[in-house]
Coordinates of C-alpha atoms in Angstrom, one line a residue:
X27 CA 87.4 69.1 -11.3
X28 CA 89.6 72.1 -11.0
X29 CA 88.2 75.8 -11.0
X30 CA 89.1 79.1 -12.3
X31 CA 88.2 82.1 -11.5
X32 CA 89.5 85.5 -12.7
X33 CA 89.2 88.9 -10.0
X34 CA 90.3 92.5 -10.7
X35 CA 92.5 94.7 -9.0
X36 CA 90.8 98.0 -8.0
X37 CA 91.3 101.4 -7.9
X38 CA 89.9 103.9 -4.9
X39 CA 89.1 107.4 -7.2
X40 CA 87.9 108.5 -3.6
X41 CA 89.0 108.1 -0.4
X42 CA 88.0 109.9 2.5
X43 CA 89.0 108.5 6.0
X44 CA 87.8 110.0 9.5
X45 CA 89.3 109.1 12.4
X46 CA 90.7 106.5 14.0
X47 CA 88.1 104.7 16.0
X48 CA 88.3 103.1 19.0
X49 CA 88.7 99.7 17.7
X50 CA 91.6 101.1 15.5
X51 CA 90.1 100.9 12.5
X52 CA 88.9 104.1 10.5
X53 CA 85.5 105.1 8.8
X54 CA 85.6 105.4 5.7
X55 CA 84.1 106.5 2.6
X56 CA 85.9 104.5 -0.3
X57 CA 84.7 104.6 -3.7
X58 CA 86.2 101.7 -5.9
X59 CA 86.9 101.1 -9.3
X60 CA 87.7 97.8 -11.0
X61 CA 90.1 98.1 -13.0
X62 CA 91.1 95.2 -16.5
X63 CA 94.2 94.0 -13.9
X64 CA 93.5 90.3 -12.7
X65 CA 94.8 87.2 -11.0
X66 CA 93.8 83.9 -11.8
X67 CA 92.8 81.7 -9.1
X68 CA 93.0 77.9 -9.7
X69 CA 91.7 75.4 -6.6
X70 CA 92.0 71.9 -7.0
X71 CA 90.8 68.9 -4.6
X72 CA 93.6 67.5 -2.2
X73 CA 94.0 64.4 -0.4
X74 CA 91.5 64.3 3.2
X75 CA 93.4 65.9 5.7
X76 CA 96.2 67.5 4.4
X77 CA 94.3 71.2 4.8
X78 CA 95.1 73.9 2.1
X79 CA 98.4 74.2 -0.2
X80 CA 99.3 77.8 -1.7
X81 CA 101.2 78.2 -4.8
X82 CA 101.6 80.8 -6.8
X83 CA 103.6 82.3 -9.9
X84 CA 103.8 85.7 -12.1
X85 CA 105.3 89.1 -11.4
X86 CA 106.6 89.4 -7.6
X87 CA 105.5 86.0 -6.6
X88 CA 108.4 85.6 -4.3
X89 CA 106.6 88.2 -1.9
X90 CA 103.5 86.6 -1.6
X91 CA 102.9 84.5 1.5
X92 CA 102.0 80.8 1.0
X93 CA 101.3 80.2 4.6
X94 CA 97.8 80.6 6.9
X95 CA 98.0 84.5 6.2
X96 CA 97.4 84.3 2.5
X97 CA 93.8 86.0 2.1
X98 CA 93.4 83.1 -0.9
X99 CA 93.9 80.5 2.7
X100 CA 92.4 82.3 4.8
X101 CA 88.5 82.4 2.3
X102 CA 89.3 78.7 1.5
X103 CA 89.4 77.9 5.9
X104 CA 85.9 80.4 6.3
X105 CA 84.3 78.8 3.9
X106 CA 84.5 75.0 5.3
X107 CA 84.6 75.7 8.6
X108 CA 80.8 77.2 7.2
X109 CA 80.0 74.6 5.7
X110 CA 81.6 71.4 8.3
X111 CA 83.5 70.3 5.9
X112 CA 87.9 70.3 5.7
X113 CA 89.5 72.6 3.8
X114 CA 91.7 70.2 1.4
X115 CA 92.5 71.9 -1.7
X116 CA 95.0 73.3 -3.6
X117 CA 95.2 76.6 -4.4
X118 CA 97.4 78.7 -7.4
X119 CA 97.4 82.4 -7.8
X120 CA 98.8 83.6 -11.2
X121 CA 99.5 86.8 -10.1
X122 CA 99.5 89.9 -12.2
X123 CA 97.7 92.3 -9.8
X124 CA 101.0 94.1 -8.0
X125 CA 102.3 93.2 -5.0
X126 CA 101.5 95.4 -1.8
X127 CA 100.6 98.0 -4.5
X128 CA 97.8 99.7 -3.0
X129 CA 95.6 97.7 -5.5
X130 CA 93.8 95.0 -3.1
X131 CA 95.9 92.1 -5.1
X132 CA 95.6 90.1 -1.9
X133 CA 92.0 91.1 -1.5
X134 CA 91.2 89.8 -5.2
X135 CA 92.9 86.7 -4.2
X136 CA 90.4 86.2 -1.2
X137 CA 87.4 86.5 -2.9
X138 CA 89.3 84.3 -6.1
X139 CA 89.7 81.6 -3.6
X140 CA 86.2 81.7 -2.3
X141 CA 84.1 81.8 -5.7
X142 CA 86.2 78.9 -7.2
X143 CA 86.1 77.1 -4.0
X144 CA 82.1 77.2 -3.3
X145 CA 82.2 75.7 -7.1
X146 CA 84.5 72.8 -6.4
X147 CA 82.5 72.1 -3.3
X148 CA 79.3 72.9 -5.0
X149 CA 78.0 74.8 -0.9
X150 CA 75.7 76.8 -2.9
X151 CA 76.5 79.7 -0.8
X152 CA 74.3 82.5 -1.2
X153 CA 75.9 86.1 -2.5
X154 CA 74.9 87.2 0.9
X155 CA 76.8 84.9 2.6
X156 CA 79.6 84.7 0.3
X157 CA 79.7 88.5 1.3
X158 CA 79.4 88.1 4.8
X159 CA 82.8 86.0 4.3
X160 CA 84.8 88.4 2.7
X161 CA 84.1 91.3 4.8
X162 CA 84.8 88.9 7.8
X163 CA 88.1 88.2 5.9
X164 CA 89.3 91.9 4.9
X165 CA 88.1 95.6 4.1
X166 CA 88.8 94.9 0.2
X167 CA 87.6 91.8 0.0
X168 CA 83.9 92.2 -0.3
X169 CA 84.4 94.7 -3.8
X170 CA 87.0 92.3 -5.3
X171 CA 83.8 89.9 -5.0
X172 CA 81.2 92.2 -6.6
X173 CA 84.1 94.5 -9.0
X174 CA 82.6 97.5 -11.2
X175 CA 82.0 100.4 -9.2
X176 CA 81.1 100.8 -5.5
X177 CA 80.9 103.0 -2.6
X178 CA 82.6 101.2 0.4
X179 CA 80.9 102.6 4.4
X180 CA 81.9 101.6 7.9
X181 CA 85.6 100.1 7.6
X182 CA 85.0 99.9 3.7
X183 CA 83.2 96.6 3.6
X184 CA 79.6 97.7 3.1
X185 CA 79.3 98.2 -0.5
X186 CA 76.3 100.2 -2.6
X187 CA 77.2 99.6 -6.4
X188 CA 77.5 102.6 -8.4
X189 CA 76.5 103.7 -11.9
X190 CA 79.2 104.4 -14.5
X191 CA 78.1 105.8 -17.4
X192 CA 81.1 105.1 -19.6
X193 CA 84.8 103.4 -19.6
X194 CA 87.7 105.1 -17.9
X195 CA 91.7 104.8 -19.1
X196 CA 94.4 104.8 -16.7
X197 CA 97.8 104.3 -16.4
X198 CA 99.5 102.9 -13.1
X199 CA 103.3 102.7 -12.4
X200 CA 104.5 100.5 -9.7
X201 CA 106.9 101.8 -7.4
X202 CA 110.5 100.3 -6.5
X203 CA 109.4 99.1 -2.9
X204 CA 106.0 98.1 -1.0
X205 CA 103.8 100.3 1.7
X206 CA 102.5 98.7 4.5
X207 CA 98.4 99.5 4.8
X208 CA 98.9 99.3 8.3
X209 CA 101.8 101.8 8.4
X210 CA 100.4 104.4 5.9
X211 CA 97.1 104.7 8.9
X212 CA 99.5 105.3 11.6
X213 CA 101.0 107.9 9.4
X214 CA 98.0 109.4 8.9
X215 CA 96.7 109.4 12.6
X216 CA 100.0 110.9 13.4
X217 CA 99.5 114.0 10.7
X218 CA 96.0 114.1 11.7
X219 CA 97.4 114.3 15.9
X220 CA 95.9 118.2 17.1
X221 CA 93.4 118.7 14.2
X222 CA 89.9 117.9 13.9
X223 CA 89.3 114.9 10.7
X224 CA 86.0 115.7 9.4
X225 CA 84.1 112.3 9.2
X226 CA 84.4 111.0 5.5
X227 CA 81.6 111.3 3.1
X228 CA 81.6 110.7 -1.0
X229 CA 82.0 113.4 -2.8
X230 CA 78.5 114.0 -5.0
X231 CA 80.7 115.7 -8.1
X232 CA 82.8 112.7 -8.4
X233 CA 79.6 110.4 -7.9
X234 CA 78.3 112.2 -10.9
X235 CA 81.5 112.2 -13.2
X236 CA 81.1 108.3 -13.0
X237 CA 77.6 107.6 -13.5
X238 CA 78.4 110.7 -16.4
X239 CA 81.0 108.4 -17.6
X240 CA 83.0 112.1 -17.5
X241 CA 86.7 111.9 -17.6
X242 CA 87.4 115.6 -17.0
X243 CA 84.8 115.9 -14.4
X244 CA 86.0 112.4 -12.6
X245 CA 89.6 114.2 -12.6
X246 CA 88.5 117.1 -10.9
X247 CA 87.5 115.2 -8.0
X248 CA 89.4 112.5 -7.6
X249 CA 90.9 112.6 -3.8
X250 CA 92.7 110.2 -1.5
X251 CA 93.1 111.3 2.5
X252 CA 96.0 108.8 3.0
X253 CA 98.2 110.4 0.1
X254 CA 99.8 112.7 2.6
X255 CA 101.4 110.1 4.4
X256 CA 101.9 108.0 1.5
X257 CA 104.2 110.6 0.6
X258 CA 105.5 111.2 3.6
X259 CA 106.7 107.7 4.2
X260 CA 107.9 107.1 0.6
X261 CA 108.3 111.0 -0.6
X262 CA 110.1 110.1 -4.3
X263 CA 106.2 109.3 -5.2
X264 CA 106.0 112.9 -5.4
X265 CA 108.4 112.3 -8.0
X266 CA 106.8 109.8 -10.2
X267 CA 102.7 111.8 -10.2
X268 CA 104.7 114.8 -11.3
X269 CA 106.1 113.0 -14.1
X270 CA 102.7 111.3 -14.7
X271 CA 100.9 115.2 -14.6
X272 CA 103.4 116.8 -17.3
X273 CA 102.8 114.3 -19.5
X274 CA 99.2 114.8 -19.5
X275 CA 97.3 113.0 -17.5
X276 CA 94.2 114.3 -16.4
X277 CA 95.0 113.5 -12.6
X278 CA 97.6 112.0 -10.7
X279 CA 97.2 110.3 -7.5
X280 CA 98.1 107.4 -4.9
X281 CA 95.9 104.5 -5.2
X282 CA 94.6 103.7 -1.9
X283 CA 97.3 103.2 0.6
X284 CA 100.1 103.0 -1.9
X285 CA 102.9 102.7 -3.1
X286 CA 101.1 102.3 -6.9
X287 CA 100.3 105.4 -8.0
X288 CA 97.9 106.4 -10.7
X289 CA 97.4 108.4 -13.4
X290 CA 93.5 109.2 -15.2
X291 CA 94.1 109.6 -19.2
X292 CA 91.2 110.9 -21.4
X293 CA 91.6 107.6 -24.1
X294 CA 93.5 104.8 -24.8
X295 CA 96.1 107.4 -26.9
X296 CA 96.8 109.7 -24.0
X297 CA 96.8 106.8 -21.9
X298 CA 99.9 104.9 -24.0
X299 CA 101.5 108.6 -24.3
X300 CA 101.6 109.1 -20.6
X301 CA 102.3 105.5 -19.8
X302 CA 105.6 105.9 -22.3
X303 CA 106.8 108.7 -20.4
X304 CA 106.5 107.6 -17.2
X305 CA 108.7 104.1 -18.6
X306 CA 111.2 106.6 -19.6
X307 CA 111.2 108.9 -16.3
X308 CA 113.5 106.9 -14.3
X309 CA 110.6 107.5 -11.2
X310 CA 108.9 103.6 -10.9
X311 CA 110.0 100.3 -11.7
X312 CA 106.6 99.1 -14.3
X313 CA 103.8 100.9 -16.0
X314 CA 101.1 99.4 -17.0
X315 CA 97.7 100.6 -18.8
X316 CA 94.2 99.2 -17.8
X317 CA 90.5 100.4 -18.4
X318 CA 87.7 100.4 -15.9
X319 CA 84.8 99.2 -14.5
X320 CA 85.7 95.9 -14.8
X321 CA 84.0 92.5 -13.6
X322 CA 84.4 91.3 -10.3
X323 CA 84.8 87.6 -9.7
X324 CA 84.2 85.4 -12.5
X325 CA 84.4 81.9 -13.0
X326 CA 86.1 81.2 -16.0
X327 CA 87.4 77.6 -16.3
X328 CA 85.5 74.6 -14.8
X329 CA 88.1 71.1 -15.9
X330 CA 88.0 67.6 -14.9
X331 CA 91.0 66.3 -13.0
X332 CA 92.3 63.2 -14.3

């Protein structure tokens, strides 16, 4: 059979990051939100031996790898190796999460890949251990798995699921070019070089707006530690959340690492208002609109192969 299974992109409304540790890595305190953005991830058997085969189509699919480094290969590898078992399948990303947007599209793809695999292969891997794979696999991956709302510790992989009391609107516009993750930290340790970073915690306000379901209040505290050097390595951003702000949104900020950046809206209305002007500003390259929490991965297609 072939299986399909549908993950989120994400959105961090907080995130705090202390400083960088001695393994290079950061501590962080990361709250997620899913967000109604998804690739598809389609695995199918392939002949014994001839390991896993990525494809994939949609917006940007000419910058995602389709080698060993592809998050969706990478789950598909952890997962047999697990198990004892090779790693022959197929697998297809329909991609419609942006590419290198700050919105863990490749993460989602990891955690795709390893729910519709454990399916196909019927492992019968435990939540746990499906878990235990994604964090092994990325910081991301591990909330593209479990999607709604959490609070991401350590590196951002240990998750405690949040409350949201009601649905939040957003609007995100995609930026001409890419951010490296990797380059927006060493931008940040350098800004940070001869000052103290306080070690990150999650702010109890904004904890409150979402279990409140509180647009207004969620605005107010919304933060993100790596928009400074966001901005510094790609400063016409600055350009694109100003033209987000005046047309109303309720706040304006980088999502995670960057370059997407994202805009709160009260309701769907202000939403489509704000998403129209930002189309018109001349600042980003797409806009699109999208709700949150959302699901994280979810089988949706199970199909016998002829």
């Amino acid at each position: 059979m072939s299986v399909t299974v549908r993950v989120p992109a994400k959105v961090n409304v907080q995130l705090a990051v202390g400083a960088a540790r001695p393994d290079g890595f950061h501590d962080l305190a990361n709250v997620f939100l899913a967000v109604g953005l998804y690739d598809e991830i389609t695995v199918t058997p392939a002949e014994p031996g001839t390991g896993v085969r990525v494809t994939c189509d949609g917006p940007d699919a000419a910058l995602v790898p389709l080698d060993g480094t592809n998050l969706a290969a990478r789950a598909a590898e952890a997962l047999a190796a697990r198990y004892g078992r090779g790693p022959d399948v197929h697998v297809h990303i329909a991609k419609d999460i942006p590419v290198a947007g700050g919105m863990a599209g490749g993460s989602a793809d990891g955690a795709g890949a390893l729910v519709a695999c454990d399916v196909l292969w019927g492992t019968g891997a435990s939540r746990g251990e499906l878990l235990d794979i994604c964090a092994e696999l990325g910081s991301d991956v591990p909330f593209s798995l479990i999607g709604g709302a959490a609070l991401g510790t350590g590196r951002g992989e240990k998750l405690t699921a949040l409350d949201v009391g009601g649905v939040f609107h957003w609007v995100f516009a995609m930026a001409e070019r890419g951010l490296s993750t990797p380059a927006v930290f060493r931008e940040f340790d350098r800004l940070a070089e001869g000052r103290d970073v306080p070690a990150p915690v999650a702010s109890r306000p904004l904890l409150d707006a979402l279990a409140k379901g509180d647009p207004d209040a969620l605005a107010a505290a919304v933060s993100n530690d790596l928009q400074p050097a966001a901005l510094s390595l790609f400063p016409a951003l600055a350009d694109t959340l100003a033209a987000g702000t005046a047309a109303g949104a309720l706040a304006a900020l980088v999502s995670g690492s960057g370059p997407t950046t994202a805009f709160l809206a009260r309701d769907p209305e202000s939403a489509a208002k704000v998403a129209d002007a930002l189309r018109g500003s001349g600042t980003c390259r797409t806009v699109r609109t999208a709700s949150g929490p959302a699901r994280g991965a979810t089988v949706t297609e199970e199909l016998p192969v002829a």
